[in-house]
RNA sequence: GGCCCCGUAGCUCAGCUAGGAAGAGCGCUGGCCUUCGGAGCCAGUGGUCCCGGGUUCAAGUCCCGGCGGGGCCGCCA
């Protein structure tokens, strides 16, 4: 346990005991939760409201609090103060500073040992176009969540689901087969090339269909950008009707699901190339997955068939208009509660098998969920998926429940996040309109460069590298510092803000702290430190001490933004300290050692925190 | 039409799970022309917490009813 955690627990325990002597039972957890800093520092470091207990005892709140403040004694708390109905505590910073700083300068500061096995599936983009800005939020949230949970003590596995089965890839492969070349031109990044072919294919096909009025303008837009590809595909498909094309796509899809050699070769050639592109993009921003799962493998391994067989045997699925469908008639309030499905939400039937015999995404996702739980022996599976997929995710949990996988259904978490908007632009992969991750990173670096030129202490290659670290950090921070329930509007001037509440600001603060340590050129020696001077820096020391509670809370609530906010606050306090209190020029050796320990603790905490957000903490910039 | 999310300072947001003492950054105004890195520091400015009811000693937070914005309701995902 950590210094401040123990101290809070001890304080609350004493409060509980004192209340018990007065004759009321208090819930320790409830007291602990209500413990919060008062509005201003002269009122105390922490306060706990006791109105409720005063009422139970038929006392005036102040009288109760006053009485307790005189009775309770806690080592590490130097004073208790009664303010209205609040019992406020002043921490004896001199008393706790040694242990607190000892903990804070360790490599593993802020880690926990809470057992648990969790799978985090994230990013999982359709392999038909490059990663785009929507995936960026998904990726950085998922990556940070995995790191936060590992830090919490969990065994964590990250997985990427390759959707190589289904209508979307089939459209792409179909178009490529018609064009007679599966591979992209040498000079082009594969995912980008396929993205163009995919959007053109969609437009060419759909402008023959019932929604042609909508699609013709899109096709013309694409024609102006990629005239050769549009022309080529139009030529190849000119004799075919919309219905014929769809029949051929459906046949191709079936051939792949049936693992026919030629289809396999085509699909795999294409999808592998796209995945190479994904990996290349993710490498630039430092995101890697532990396991890559291929949707087709689920089909070929017989897992999907097993699900279908089971559904039929259990009598939960029936044939309707030639398709195999689950209806969720069994759904009641208890199941809704357990599977976190809103009371009034109507759940439409789920089609498991189309009338043409092919399966759907959600069907395969049932098999995939089972695989994720079983292969890793997971307690919980977290799917990082956009909020717009709430309904299919609910259907997935219900289908698992109906099939008898109740534990999996209950422990499958849809980590739903809101969209990322670009002002004045409606993104659409099918329409070839998107902000790609690759472009985003390049553009950010380009914009950051002049700013780095102005300020950086570095030269040459190192300076180039810092521009990338700052640019990527800024994007990550923008994605991860806002709660997942709020849509993000992506604006460069907000994302590339270098002032407070930004990754560059925190990175800079870290570099400053490390700079002091580098110049001091001596090992921090806590035995020589004079802790009687700690009181003068109470705010900063207490803030450093909060870090473990923040990492724990971030893990429990799956909330990376809590770390982001904390790091920003810690940076603010450190910068104030930096400005007012010279460290290396401190004449008093004991005091200097204390200050050095604080600086080291700050540097370490900032680095650890940035790690949890997946953001690099450079030592110079 | 049904359901989900959001609505807090001019702007971007924290606080809502678990009721308890209205917060931060940006912006704006003025100062620090820099003894360890000014991506910084100091001071000031700014709020019917969308509206209306209810529960409570206490509501930004819980409940009910509205309003505004976004999303979803497909043999797509």
XYZ file of C-alpha atoms (C1' of nucleotides) in Angstrom:
698
model
C 0.000 0.000 0.000
C 0.933 3.601 -0.406
C 1.534 6.370 2.124
C -1.536 8.476 1.420
C -3.806 5.492 0.916
C -2.829 4.137 4.313
C -3.202 7.504 5.956
C -6.683 8.047 4.560
C -7.737 4.573 5.584
C -6.378 5.115 9.081
C -8.132 8.452 9.423
C -11.453 7.034 8.263
C -11.083 4.056 10.556
C -10.636 6.370 13.520
C -13.664 8.407 12.476
C -15.712 5.260 12.241
C -14.570 4.121 15.667
C -15.342 7.482 17.207
C -18.810 7.447 15.677
C -19.343 3.960 17.004
C -18.500 5.112 20.511
C -21.164 7.752 20.084
C -23.550 5.037 19.066
C -23.798 5.113 15.255
C -22.525 2.634 12.714
C -20.876 4.253 9.714
C -19.910 2.584 6.496
C -16.169 2.878 6.032
C -16.355 2.798 2.261
C -18.986 5.504 2.217
C -16.888 7.722 4.482
C -13.847 7.125 2.339
C -15.747 8.049 -0.797
C -17.034 11.278 0.675
C -13.537 12.293 1.731
C -12.601 15.254 -0.442
C -10.455 18.358 -0.362
C -12.205 21.430 1.062
C -12.755 24.462 -1.163
C -9.693 26.263 0.129
C -6.408 24.999 1.583
C -6.698 26.860 4.884
C -9.704 24.678 5.690
C -7.654 21.490 5.466
C -6.291 18.889 3.072
C -9.223 16.535 3.324
C -12.675 16.848 4.781
C -15.441 14.413 5.496
C -19.066 15.549 5.865
C -20.813 14.177 8.950
C -24.243 15.819 8.715
C -25.905 12.493 8.332
C -24.509 11.052 11.541
C -25.231 14.246 13.456
C -28.821 13.872 12.427
C -28.898 10.253 13.524
C -27.495 11.313 16.880
C -29.840 14.276 17.034
C -26.870 16.600 17.453
C -25.986 19.824 15.753
C -23.490 18.947 13.003
C -20.888 21.331 14.310
C -21.100 19.967 17.851
C -20.490 16.416 16.671
C -17.629 17.389 14.401
C -16.083 19.558 17.114
C -16.235 16.732 19.576
C -14.643 14.266 17.158
C -11.966 16.739 16.159
C -10.836 16.891 19.796
C -10.985 13.177 20.363
C -9.428 11.645 17.240
C -5.663 11.291 17.002
C -3.993 9.914 13.890
C -0.276 9.667 13.275
C 0.401 11.643 10.126
C -2.481 14.045 10.701
C -1.299 17.117 12.554
C -4.573 18.879 13.125
C -8.295 18.292 12.907
C -10.603 21.183 12.399
C -14.356 21.452 12.679
C -15.924 23.500 9.915
C -19.690 23.432 9.825
C -20.607 19.808 9.422
C -17.218 18.850 8.039
C -14.398 17.198 9.902
C -11.278 18.476 8.195
C -7.790 17.071 8.485
C -4.411 18.660 7.941
C -1.814 16.177 6.900
C 1.485 16.225 8.746
C 3.565 16.428 5.613
C 6.898 16.371 7.449
C 5.835 13.111 9.029
C 4.801 11.288 5.863
C 7.139 12.856 3.278
C 9.921 10.324 3.673
C 7.843 7.266 2.976
C 5.825 9.017 0.292
C 8.880 10.153 -1.649
C 10.632 6.828 -1.198
C 7.696 5.194 -2.924
C 7.421 7.869 -5.578
C 10.956 7.591 -6.876
C 10.668 3.864 -7.474
C 10.316 2.452 -10.980
C 7.018 0.790 -10.153
C 5.346 3.751 -8.470
C 1.595 3.602 -8.864
C 1.349 -0.098 -9.701
C -1.124 -2.419 -7.983
C -1.480 -6.153 -7.599
C -5.128 -6.654 -8.292
C -5.601 -10.031 -9.984
C -7.742 -10.459 -13.072
C -7.478 -11.610 -16.653
C -8.780 -9.312 -19.324
C -8.804 -9.167 -23.065
C -8.932 -5.768 -24.731
C -9.964 -5.866 -28.367
C -9.394 -2.595 -30.101
C -8.858 -0.874 -33.452
C -10.134 -3.855 -35.513
C -10.641 -1.773 -38.638
C -12.166 -3.292 -41.732
C -9.273 -4.198 -44.037
C -10.654 -2.285 -46.989
C -9.173 1.150 -46.413
C -6.486 2.863 -44.323
C -6.916 3.518 -40.620
C -8.762 6.789 -40.178
C -9.497 9.287 -37.473
C -12.329 7.229 -35.999
C -9.918 4.345 -35.469
C -7.467 6.743 -33.906
C -9.697 7.329 -30.904
C -10.427 3.616 -30.666
C -6.763 2.688 -30.867
C -5.481 5.161 -28.315
C -8.272 4.422 -25.865
C -7.745 0.693 -26.199
C -3.989 0.912 -25.953
C -4.164 3.116 -22.889
C -6.804 0.924 -21.226
C -4.621 -2.126 -21.686
C -1.670 -0.330 -20.112
C -3.780 0.971 -17.223
C -5.145 -2.498 -16.498
C -1.696 -4.078 -16.605
C -0.504 -1.428 -14.202
C -3.427 -2.365 -11.949
C -2.055 -5.890 -11.755
C -4.233 -7.621 -14.325
C -2.996 -10.037 -16.942
C -3.984 -8.312 -20.157
C -4.024 -9.399 -23.754
C -4.748 -7.056 -26.663
C -6.330 -8.412 -29.818
C -7.045 -7.147 -33.298
C -9.913 -8.718 -35.181
C -9.259 -8.930 -38.894
C -12.637 -8.745 -40.632
C -11.650 -10.644 -43.740
C -15.079 -12.196 -44.175
C -18.166 -10.307 -45.187
C -19.573 -8.063 -47.769
C -17.085 -5.197 -47.501
C -13.860 -7.103 -48.207
C -15.679 -9.145 -50.788
C -16.582 -6.011 -52.720
C -12.930 -5.028 -52.705
C -11.652 -8.448 -53.759
C -14.377 -8.715 -56.385
C -13.305 -5.430 -57.936
C -9.636 -6.415 -57.893
C -10.376 -9.730 -59.561
C -12.306 -7.919 -62.269
C -9.382 -5.563 -62.740
C -7.084 -8.539 -62.994
C -4.526 -7.367 -60.461
C -4.576 -8.038 -56.772
C -1.435 -6.131 -55.844
C -1.041 -2.387 -55.428
C 1.485 -0.410 -57.448
C 4.969 -0.589 -55.898
C 5.184 3.035 -54.868
C 1.846 3.148 -53.122
C 1.133 2.274 -49.485
C -1.151 -0.766 -49.875
C -3.989 0.217 -47.529
C -4.298 3.568 -49.272
C -4.432 2.028 -52.727
C -7.028 -0.548 -51.705
C -9.038 2.190 -50.023
C -9.346 3.968 -53.347
C -10.315 0.805 -55.233
C -12.847 -0.051 -52.540
C -14.583 3.301 -52.645
C -14.603 3.352 -56.446
C -16.006 -0.183 -56.556
C -18.786 0.765 -54.179
C -19.668 3.834 -56.175
C -19.626 2.040 -59.518
C -21.791 -0.773 -58.188
C -24.223 1.338 -56.172
C -24.829 3.736 -59.038
C -26.407 0.808 -60.823
C -28.672 0.060 -57.862
C -31.774 1.472 -56.228
C -29.832 4.236 -54.486
C -28.260 5.454 -57.712
C -29.433 9.046 -57.246
C -27.390 9.264 -54.114
C -24.362 7.494 -55.563
C -23.923 9.036 -58.978
C -22.575 12.343 -57.582
C -20.195 10.378 -55.374
C -18.991 8.447 -58.390
C -18.383 11.705 -60.251
C -16.438 13.078 -57.312
C -14.259 9.968 -57.390
C -13.901 10.155 -61.147
C -12.323 13.581 -60.874
C -9.781 12.229 -58.395
C -9.062 8.781 -59.822
C -10.180 8.820 -63.469
C -8.269 5.685 -64.557
C -9.566 3.418 -61.848
C -13.141 4.582 -62.296
C -12.887 4.093 -66.025
C -11.341 0.671 -65.691
C -13.952 -0.625 -63.264
C -16.862 0.849 -65.207
C -15.508 -0.882 -68.292
C -15.204 -4.244 -66.538
C -18.707 -4.052 -65.098
C -20.486 -2.383 -67.973
C -22.407 -5.459 -69.109
C -23.572 -6.473 -65.673
C -26.715 -5.444 -63.894
C -26.823 -4.559 -60.212
C -28.475 -7.891 -59.469
C -25.873 -9.885 -61.401
C -23.049 -8.124 -59.601
C -24.593 -8.796 -56.215
C -25.052 -12.426 -57.116
C -21.396 -12.684 -58.068
C -20.313 -10.943 -54.867
C -22.472 -13.290 -52.849
C -20.938 -16.291 -54.674
C -17.442 -15.011 -54.073
C -18.210 -14.527 -50.388
C -19.503 -18.073 -50.191
C -16.427 -19.465 -51.942
C -14.211 -17.786 -49.363
C -16.315 -18.969 -46.433
C -16.052 -22.450 -47.960
C -12.290 -22.080 -48.116
C -12.026 -22.638 -51.866
C -8.406 -22.390 -52.846
C -8.558 -19.600 -55.393
C -10.779 -17.430 -53.285
C -8.516 -17.973 -50.294
C -5.500 -16.959 -52.311
C -7.153 -13.777 -53.501
C -8.610 -12.687 -50.182
C -5.465 -13.482 -48.247
C -3.188 -11.717 -50.700
C -5.224 -8.551 -50.436
C -5.986 -8.559 -46.744
C -2.404 -9.358 -45.768
C -1.269 -6.340 -47.714
C -3.788 -4.101 -46.022
C -2.744 -5.423 -42.625
C 0.882 -4.649 -43.482
C -0.259 -1.088 -44.065
C -2.081 -1.006 -40.716
C 0.956 -2.302 -38.895
C 3.184 0.237 -40.524
C 0.855 3.059 -39.474
C 0.501 1.794 -35.935
C 4.249 1.351 -35.551
C 4.661 5.085 -36.109
C 2.374 5.855 -33.180
C 3.724 3.034 -31.033
C 0.701 0.760 -30.857
C 1.022 -3.022 -31.070
C -1.370 -5.902 -30.531
C -0.573 -9.187 -28.815
C -2.785 -11.310 -31.058
C -4.220 -10.926 -34.559
C -7.366 -12.954 -35.126
C -8.690 -13.748 -38.585
C -12.430 -13.872 -38.913
C -12.128 -16.489 -41.656
C -10.358 -18.857 -39.264
C -13.441 -18.844 -37.071
C -15.532 -19.962 -40.000
C -13.068 -22.569 -41.242
C -12.376 -24.020 -37.792
C -16.034 -24.970 -37.567
C -16.682 -22.700 -34.607
C -19.310 -20.759 -36.472
C -21.014 -23.982 -37.581
C -20.935 -25.205 -34.027
C -22.774 -22.046 -32.946
C -25.359 -22.500 -35.670
C -25.862 -26.149 -34.801
C -26.278 -25.324 -31.161
C -28.741 -22.556 -31.952
C -30.858 -24.987 -33.933
C -30.641 -27.754 -31.342
C -31.624 -25.423 -28.527
C -34.516 -24.269 -30.647
C -33.608 -20.619 -30.231
C -33.167 -19.941 -33.925
C -35.637 -20.570 -36.658
C -35.821 -20.235 -40.404
C -37.629 -17.173 -41.625
C -37.799 -16.240 -45.321
C -34.922 -18.617 -45.942
C -32.695 -16.995 -43.296
C -31.793 -18.355 -39.857
C -32.922 -15.911 -37.207
C -32.833 -15.576 -33.406
C -35.734 -13.765 -31.837
C -35.208 -12.506 -28.352
C -38.617 -13.311 -26.931
C -37.075 -14.619 -23.737
C -35.798 -11.178 -22.841
C -37.040 -10.023 -19.441
C -36.124 -7.357 -16.903
C -33.695 -9.560 -15.043
C -31.724 -10.439 -18.152
C -31.713 -6.832 -19.261
C -30.282 -5.831 -15.926
C -27.595 -8.491 -15.985
C -26.569 -7.797 -19.562
C -26.794 -4.014 -19.171
C -29.490 -3.595 -21.794
C -31.723 -0.546 -21.263
C -35.276 -1.265 -20.174
C -37.135 0.222 -23.090
C -34.714 -0.796 -25.800
C -36.410 -2.913 -28.412
C -34.114 -5.645 -29.701
C -34.891 -6.666 -33.273
C -34.311 -10.281 -34.310
C -30.759 -11.183 -35.210
C -30.091 -12.843 -38.533
C -27.448 -15.549 -38.114
C -27.425 -16.850 -41.683
C -28.563 -14.956 -44.759
C -30.965 -16.590 -47.152
C -28.031 -17.035 -49.555
C -26.284 -19.193 -46.947
C -23.571 -16.746 -45.876
C -23.140 -15.658 -42.272
C -23.130 -12.156 -40.840
C -20.644 -10.254 -38.774
C -22.488 -10.632 -35.506
C -22.796 -14.395 -35.999
C -19.060 -14.717 -36.350
C -18.616 -12.338 -33.453
C -20.444 -14.828 -31.225
C -17.801 -17.394 -32.033
C -15.078 -14.817 -31.653
C -16.253 -13.772 -28.201
C -16.133 -17.368 -27.022
C -12.648 -17.693 -28.464
C -11.455 -14.555 -26.690
C -12.758 -15.769 -23.332
C -11.470 -19.305 -23.710
C -8.056 -18.827 -25.271
C -6.952 -16.410 -22.597
C -9.110 -17.829 -19.834
C -10.393 -14.281 -19.425
C -12.617 -12.993 -16.636
C -13.662 -10.101 -18.784
C -13.484 -9.128 -22.435
C -13.509 -5.455 -23.302
C -14.549 -4.525 -26.823
C -13.533 -1.021 -27.724
C -16.172 -0.230 -30.323
C -17.949 2.977 -31.335
C -21.202 3.767 -29.583
C -23.121 3.556 -32.860
C -22.744 -0.224 -32.580
C -24.651 -0.418 -29.321
C -27.464 -2.484 -30.796
C -25.425 -5.257 -32.452
C -23.295 -5.448 -29.300
C -26.446 -5.920 -27.224
C -27.649 -8.574 -29.659
C -24.307 -10.281 -29.313
C -24.609 -10.496 -25.523
C -28.160 -11.756 -25.818
C -27.225 -14.401 -28.355
C -24.430 -15.632 -26.079
C -26.881 -15.771 -23.207
C -29.413 -17.702 -25.244
C -26.747 -20.162 -26.335
C -25.901 -20.839 -22.710
C -22.724 -18.773 -22.479
C -24.118 -16.737 -19.642
C -20.848 -15.880 -17.932
C -19.414 -14.600 -21.192
C -22.513 -12.573 -21.923
C -22.330 -10.930 -18.515
C -18.642 -10.179 -18.696
C -18.470 -8.864 -22.220
C -18.013 -5.130 -21.934
C -18.855 -2.856 -24.815
C -16.524 0.063 -24.180
C -18.503 2.518 -26.275
C -16.975 5.823 -27.274
C -18.445 8.747 -29.186
C -17.404 9.853 -32.656
C -14.622 12.105 -33.793
C -15.945 14.859 -36.036
C -14.052 16.941 -38.510
C -15.593 20.374 -38.912
C -17.303 20.682 -42.264
C -16.778 17.074 -43.288
C -18.817 13.929 -43.154
C -16.524 10.935 -43.135
C -17.371 7.794 -45.039
C -15.109 4.908 -45.899
C -17.497 3.650 -48.538
C -17.358 7.053 -50.163
C -13.615 7.412 -49.974
C -13.874 10.443 -47.772
C -11.698 10.159 -44.713
C -8.928 11.651 -42.674
C -6.361 8.873 -42.425
C -4.077 8.221 -39.485
C -1.062 8.504 -41.779
C -2.089 11.901 -43.036
C -2.942 13.043 -39.531
C 0.499 12.173 -38.207
C 2.329 13.703 -41.175
C 0.286 16.844 -40.988
C 0.785 17.153 -37.237
C 4.540 16.773 -37.619
C 4.559 19.366 -40.356
C 2.676 21.817 -38.182
C 4.714 21.092 -35.068
C 8.097 21.471 -36.763
C 8.323 25.260 -36.905
C 7.289 25.438 -33.267
C 9.937 22.921 -32.314
C 12.498 24.870 -34.383
C 11.788 27.912 -32.260
C 12.007 26.265 -28.885
C 13.973 23.083 -28.990
C 17.387 22.753 -27.377
C 18.115 19.849 -29.697
C 19.707 19.690 -33.124
C 19.487 17.604 -36.275
C 18.068 14.143 -36.045
C 17.135 14.458 -32.396
C 15.099 17.514 -33.219
C 13.300 15.663 -36.002
C 12.480 12.922 -33.590
C 11.095 15.326 -31.015
C 8.769 16.843 -33.587
C 7.287 13.382 -34.059
C 7.115 12.631 -30.338
C 5.384 15.933 -29.654
C 2.993 15.606 -32.597
C 1.961 12.049 -31.756
C 1.736 12.890 -28.060
C -0.540 15.822 -28.782
C -2.889 13.689 -30.870
C -2.998 10.930 -28.266
C -3.654 13.373 -25.476
C -6.484 14.970 -27.454
C -8.103 11.554 -27.935
C -7.627 10.222 -24.441
C -8.125 13.276 -22.212
C -11.811 13.704 -22.998
C -14.349 11.309 -21.540
C -15.452 8.647 -24.003
C -19.069 9.809 -23.872
C -18.304 13.160 -25.438
C -17.964 13.555 -29.182
C -14.650 15.110 -30.170
C -14.449 17.800 -32.787
C -10.984 17.636 -34.219
C -9.472 21.084 -34.628
C -5.782 21.587 -35.200
C -5.467 24.707 -33.098
C -6.905 22.826 -30.136
C -5.052 19.573 -30.680
C -1.698 21.260 -31.245
C -2.022 23.535 -28.247
C 1.306 23.436 -26.426
C 0.123 25.205 -23.362
C -1.238 23.700 -20.193
C -3.492 20.671 -20.397
C -1.627 19.158 -23.289
C 0.887 16.406 -23.857
C 3.649 18.793 -24.934
C 3.196 20.781 -21.726
C 3.514 17.647 -19.620
C 6.414 16.388 -21.709
C 8.132 19.740 -21.314
C 7.599 19.714 -17.568
C 9.100 16.238 -17.431
C 12.098 17.347 -19.480
C 12.607 20.282 -17.113
C 12.572 18.011 -14.084
C 14.975 15.583 -15.690
C 17.169 18.530 -16.625
C 17.566 19.508 -12.981
C 18.559 15.985 -12.035
C 21.019 15.824 -14.896
C 22.671 19.071 -13.845
C 22.722 18.163 -10.166
C 24.721 15.160 -11.269
C 24.311 13.249 -8.040
C 22.227 10.372 -6.797
C 19.216 11.333 -4.756
C 19.961 10.340 -1.172
C 16.880 10.278 0.987
C 18.874 9.507 4.106
C 20.490 12.900 3.886
C 17.254 14.741 3.150
C 15.832 17.136 5.704
C 12.142 16.298 5.897
C 11.390 19.096 8.334
C 11.301 21.325 5.264
C 8.641 19.242 3.532
C 5.788 21.256 4.997
C 6.664 24.219 2.793
C 5.862 22.100 -0.269
C 2.768 20.367 1.004
C 0.640 20.855 -2.093
C 3.176 19.368 -4.458
C 4.117 16.487 -2.165
C 0.499 15.557 -1.542
C -0.187 15.697 -5.263
C 2.718 13.347 -5.953
C 1.268 11.046 -3.302
C -2.105 10.908 -5.040
C -0.786 9.154 -8.122
C -1.484 5.573 -7.017
C -5.083 6.414 -6.208
C -5.432 7.948 -9.654
C -4.067 4.880 -11.446
C -6.370 2.676 -9.400
C -9.398 4.815 -10.160
C -8.510 4.924 -13.852
C -8.418 1.109 -13.888
C -11.611 0.628 -11.890
C -13.558 3.111 -13.994
C -11.766 2.318 -17.272
C -11.072 6.026 -17.501
C -7.754 7.107 -19.025
C -8.819 10.749 -18.870
C -8.358 10.670 -15.111
C -4.648 10.152 -15.662
C -4.505 12.952 -18.200
C -6.142 15.415 -15.829
C -3.876 14.379 -12.975
C -0.687 14.789 -15.003
C -1.746 18.238 -16.017
C -2.356 19.222 -12.374
C 0.927 17.756 -11.227
C 2.717 19.675 -13.965
C 1.091 22.932 -12.869
C 2.269 22.475 -9.304
C 5.741 21.477 -10.349
C 6.138 24.484 -12.626
C 5.183 26.786 -9.770
C 7.726 25.053 -7.541
C 10.325 25.255 -10.282
C 9.855 28.959 -10.560
C 10.076 29.734 -6.865
C 12.558 27.242 -5.473
C 16.004 26.782 -6.969
C 17.158 23.227 -6.456
C 20.753 22.844 -7.536
C 21.680 26.183 -5.959
C 20.110 25.334 -2.636
C 22.913 25.886 -0.064
C 21.452 23.723 2.694
C 22.470 20.146 1.853
C 19.577 18.484 3.664
C 17.060 20.768 2.008
C 18.699 20.264 -1.363
C 18.375 16.516 -1.011
C 14.694 16.899 -0.178
C 14.157 19.076 -3.230
C 16.052 16.664 -5.435
C 13.898 13.842 -4.169
C 10.784 15.842 -5.014
C 12.084 16.587 -8.489
C 12.913 12.953 -9.046
C 9.503 11.919 -7.780
C 7.801 14.351 -10.155
C 9.865 13.215 -13.131
C 9.152 9.594 -12.332
C 5.444 10.146 -11.792
C 5.047 12.129 -15.003
C 6.903 9.491 -16.961
C 4.860 6.674 -15.442
C 1.632 8.541 -16.102
C 2.511 9.364 -19.703
C 3.409 5.691 -20.192
C -0.098 4.740 -19.162
C -1.472 7.021 -21.852
C 0.957 5.583 -24.392
C 2.760 8.929 -24.657
C 6.537 9.183 -24.762
C 8.354 11.196 -22.115
C 11.544 12.547 -23.710
C 14.403 13.662 -21.446
C 15.236 16.635 -23.622
C 13.126 18.432 -26.154
C -42.050 7.300 -33.113
C -38.767 4.210 -29.591
C -34.018 3.882 -27.242
C -28.835 5.625 -25.901
C -25.298 9.716 -25.068
C -24.402 14.907 -24.306
C -26.062 20.039 -22.314
C -21.546 23.313 -16.206
C -17.641 30.504 -17.290
C -17.237 33.737 -24.178
C -14.652 28.650 -25.944
C -12.851 23.324 -24.641
C -13.914 20.442 -20.673
C -13.510 18.097 -15.072
C -17.075 17.148 -11.196
C -22.675 13.082 -11.808
C -21.428 5.696 -10.979
C -21.582 6.447 -4.629
C -26.106 13.722 -3.044
C -22.299 17.212 1.196
C -18.070 23.475 0.789
C -19.226 25.444 -7.777
C -13.391 23.724 -10.548
C -9.288 23.698 -14.576
C -7.307 25.185 -19.214
C -7.950 28.565 -23.245
C -9.491 33.626 -24.128
C -9.412 38.592 -22.250
C -6.754 42.645 -18.859
C -2.218 43.832 -16.315
C 2.636 42.335 -14.624
C 7.557 38.966 -14.573
C 12.408 41.283 -20.439
C 14.170 35.078 -17.925
C 19.919 33.089 -11.391
C 18.122 24.838 -12.593
C 14.897 25.169 -20.111
C 9.691 31.583 -20.918
C 6.362 25.012 -24.169
C 7.190 28.919 -17.957
C 5.536 32.233 -13.551
C 2.258 36.029 -10.825
C -2.338 38.972 -10.348
C -7.173 40.009 -12.226
C -11.709 38.836 -15.250
C -15.690 35.478 -15.897
C -21.329 30.707 -13.883
C -30.172 31.339 -13.667
C -24.542 24.084 -13.564
C -30.508 23.874 -20.492
C -35.805 24.668 -18.350
C -39.871 23.147 -14.830
C -41.385 20.118 -10.895
C -40.204 16.324 -6.953
C -37.233 13.639 -2.989
C -33.747 15.413 0.971
C -31.196 18.671 6.716
C -28.411 19.150 1.837
C -29.329 18.416 -5.615
C -24.617 20.199 -10.942
C -25.136 15.014 -8.958
C -31.039 11.083 -7.615
C -36.520 10.787 -9.707
C -40.448 12.712 -13.140
C -41.736 15.956 -17.300
C -39.978 19.140 -21.133
C -36.290 21.694 -24.571
C -31.766 21.669 -27.652
C -27.586 18.785 -30.115
C -25.450 13.924 -31.670
C -26.123 8.601 -32.502
C -28.867 3.914 -33.394
C -33.295 1.304 -34.870
C -30.854 -3.423 -42.380
C -30.402 -10.724 -44.675
C -24.279 -3.461 -43.204
C -21.074 -3.077 -39.184
